[in-house]
GROMACS .gro file of C-alpha atoms in nm:
model
  139
    1MET     CA    1   1.251  -1.945  -2.082
    2ILE     CA    2   1.120  -2.139  -1.784
    3SER     CA    3   1.223  -1.856  -1.554
    4PHE     CA    4   1.029  -1.608  -1.767
    5VAL     CA    5   0.717  -1.825  -1.761
    6LEU     CA    6   0.737  -1.869  -1.383
    7THR     CA    7   0.788  -1.495  -1.334
    8LEU     CA    8   0.495  -1.417  -1.563
    9LYS     CA    9   0.279  -1.666  -1.369
   10ARG     CA   10   0.377  -1.494  -1.042
   11LEU     CA   11   0.298  -1.151  -1.187
   12LEU     CA   12  -0.042  -1.257  -1.322
   13SER     CA   13  -0.125  -1.428  -0.993
   14GLY     CA   14  -0.033  -1.108  -0.807
   15LEU     CA   15  -0.244  -0.897  -1.043
   16PHE     CA   16  -0.540  -1.130  -0.991
   17HIS     CA   17  -0.493  -1.106  -0.615
   18VAL     CA   18  -0.463  -0.727  -0.603
   19PHE     CA   19  -0.749  -0.659  -0.846
   20HIS     CA   20  -0.987  -0.737  -0.559
   21HIS     CA   21  -0.881  -0.411  -0.390
   22LYS     CA   22  -1.098  -0.115  -0.484
   23ARG     CA   23  -0.812   0.135  -0.442
   24PHE     CA   24  -0.599  -0.061  -0.688
   25ARG     CA   25  -0.877  -0.062  -0.946
   26VAL     CA   26  -0.916   0.315  -0.909
   27LEU     CA   27  -0.541   0.369  -0.938
   28PHE     CA   28  -0.530   0.137  -1.239
   29VAL     CA   29  -0.803   0.332  -1.421
   30VAL     CA   30  -0.643   0.668  -1.340
   31THR     CA   31  -0.305   0.542  -1.464
   32LEU     CA   32  -0.464   0.416  -1.786
   33PHE     CA   33  -0.625   0.759  -1.826
   34MET     CA   34  -0.284   0.923  -1.779
   35LEU     CA   35  -0.131   0.697  -2.043
   36LEU     CA   36  -0.417   0.763  -2.283
   37SER     CA   37  -0.411   1.139  -2.233
   38GLY     CA   38  -0.032   1.151  -2.271
   39THR     CA   39  -0.046   0.939  -2.584
   40ILE     CA   40  -0.310   1.166  -2.739
   41PHE     CA   41  -0.115   1.478  -2.642
   42TYR     CA   42   0.220   1.362  -2.783
   43THR     CA   43   0.051   1.237  -3.099
   44ARG     CA   44  -0.121   1.568  -3.166
   45GLU     CA   45   0.117   1.825  -3.018
   46GLU     CA   46   0.455   1.668  -3.090
   47GLY     CA   47   0.362   1.466  -3.399
   48LEU     CA   48   0.469   1.126  -3.267
   49PRO     CA   49   0.314   0.806  -3.404
   50ILE     CA   50   0.071   0.644  -3.157
   51LEU     CA   51   0.301   0.356  -3.061
   52ASP     CA   52   0.597   0.590  -3.007
   53ALA     CA   53   0.383   0.826  -2.799
   54LEU     CA   54   0.259   0.539  -2.579
   55TYR     CA   55   0.615   0.408  -2.545
   56PHE     CA   56   0.736   0.754  -2.441
   57CYS     CA   57   0.454   0.782  -2.183
   58ILE     CA   58   0.532   0.444  -2.027
   59ALA     CA   59   0.906   0.510  -2.028
   60THR     CA   60   0.848   0.850  -1.866
   61LEU     CA   61   0.609   0.726  -1.596
   62SER     CA   62   0.833   0.432  -1.509
   63THR     CA   63   1.121   0.681  -1.463
   64SER     CA   64   1.344   0.504  -1.713
   65GLY     CA   65   1.303   0.785  -1.964
   66HIS     CA   66   1.326   0.790  -2.342
   67PRO     CA   67   1.680   0.811  -2.480
   68THR     CA   68   1.614   1.018  -2.793
   69PHE     CA   69   1.283   1.204  -2.769
   70VAL     CA   70   1.266   1.552  -2.616
   71PRO     CA   71   0.951   1.763  -2.650
   72GLN     CA   72   1.007   2.037  -2.909
   73THR     CA   73   0.730   2.287  -2.831
   74PRO     CA   74   0.715   2.502  -2.516
   75PHE     CA   75   0.367   2.367  -2.442
   76GLY     CA   76   0.502   2.014  -2.485
   77LYS     CA   77   0.780   2.081  -2.235
   78ILE     CA   78   0.539   2.227  -1.979
   79PHE     CA   79   0.300   1.935  -2.026
   80THR     CA   80   0.587   1.686  -1.987
   81MET     CA   81   0.701   1.845  -1.660
   82LEU     CA   82   0.349   1.821  -1.514
   83TYR     CA   83   0.303   1.475  -1.661
   84ILE     CA   84   0.620   1.352  -1.489
   85VAL     CA   85   0.532   1.502  -1.150
   86VAL     CA   86   0.175   1.370  -1.143
   87GLY     CA   87   0.220   1.049  -1.338
   88THR     CA   88   0.528   0.912  -1.167
   89GLY     CA   89   0.352   0.906  -0.830
   90LEU     CA   90   0.053   0.727  -0.982
   91PHE     CA   91   0.272   0.475  -1.159
   92MET     CA   92   0.480   0.402  -0.849
   93GLY     CA   93   0.162   0.358  -0.645
   94LEU     CA   94   0.035   0.111  -0.905
   95MET     CA   95   0.365  -0.080  -0.900
   96SER     CA   96   0.363  -0.099  -0.520
   97TYR     CA   97   0.013  -0.249  -0.525
   98ILE     CA   98   0.125  -0.504  -0.783
   99ALA     CA   99   0.430  -0.591  -0.570
  100TYR     CA  100   0.199  -0.631  -0.269
  101GLY     CA  101  -0.022  -0.864  -0.472
  102VAL     CA  102   0.275  -1.075  -0.583
  103VAL     CA  103   0.399  -1.110  -0.224
  104LYS     CA  104   0.054  -1.198  -0.088
  105SER     CA  105  -0.003  -1.445  -0.371
  106SER     CA  106   0.330  -1.615  -0.298
  107GLN     CA  107   0.244  -1.633   0.072
  108ARG     CA  108  -0.091  -1.791  -0.012
  109GLU     CA  109   0.078  -2.050  -0.235
  110ASP     CA  110   0.326  -2.129   0.044
  111GLU     CA  111   0.042  -2.176   0.294
  112GLU     CA  112  -0.146  -2.406   0.054
  113GLU     CA  113   0.170  -2.610  -0.003
  114ARG     CA  114   0.225  -2.636   0.374
  115GLU     CA  115  -0.136  -2.750   0.423
  116GLN     CA  116  -0.097  -3.019   0.158
  117ARG     CA  117   0.216  -3.153   0.332
  118ASN     CA  118   0.028  -3.165   0.662
  119GLY     CA  119  -0.259  -3.371   0.527
  120GLY     CA  120  -0.494  -3.091   0.424
  121THR     CA  121  -0.551  -2.941   0.766
  122LYS     CA  122  -0.433  -2.603   0.871
  123SER     CA  123  -0.173  -2.651   1.138
  124THR     CA  124  -0.165  -2.323   1.320
  125VAL     CA  125  -0.194  -2.286   1.692
  126ARG     CA  126  -0.295  -1.966   1.869
  127ARG     CA  127  -0.085  -1.867   2.167
  128LYS     CA  128  -0.095  -1.568   2.395
  129ARG     CA  129   0.212  -1.351   2.381
  130GLN     CA  130   0.353  -1.198   2.693
  131ASP     CA  131   0.195  -0.865   2.601
  132GLY     CA  132  -0.149  -1.031   2.581
  133SER     CA  133  -0.189  -1.028   2.204
  134ASP     CA  134  -0.255  -1.342   2.002
  135ALA     CA  135   0.019  -1.504   1.795
  136GLU     CA  136  -0.007  -1.777   1.535
  137ALA     CA  137   0.257  -2.045   1.520
  138ASP     CA  138   0.287  -2.345   1.293
  139SER     CA  139   0.279  -2.672   1.479
   0.00000   0.00000   0.00000
């Protein structure tokens, strides 16, 4: 249970960090629109209950798939093929931004912890590399 809570904290911290990026917010809204449109389509065209339709959309976009549902109508099959091609890329882009946020958030926490151990001052020193570019090193 503790592991779950710590993982959830890391995820929420990463989401908070990445929500500052405009591209993430746009991708988030477009992905929500895809989920909403898919849910409406499968509810009306295939006769699924709303929760089942949303579950199918999330399972499809996350590439895990739904074990028992297969669209029955020709229009439903065509829609599902397009939905998979377009939606999977959006969903993977969203997941990569969230992963980026989790990594950056963890790095920030590590830096804050390091600063606290060093008495509250940032202990980085700038050095010139052999190629002339700057490099930061912890002292």
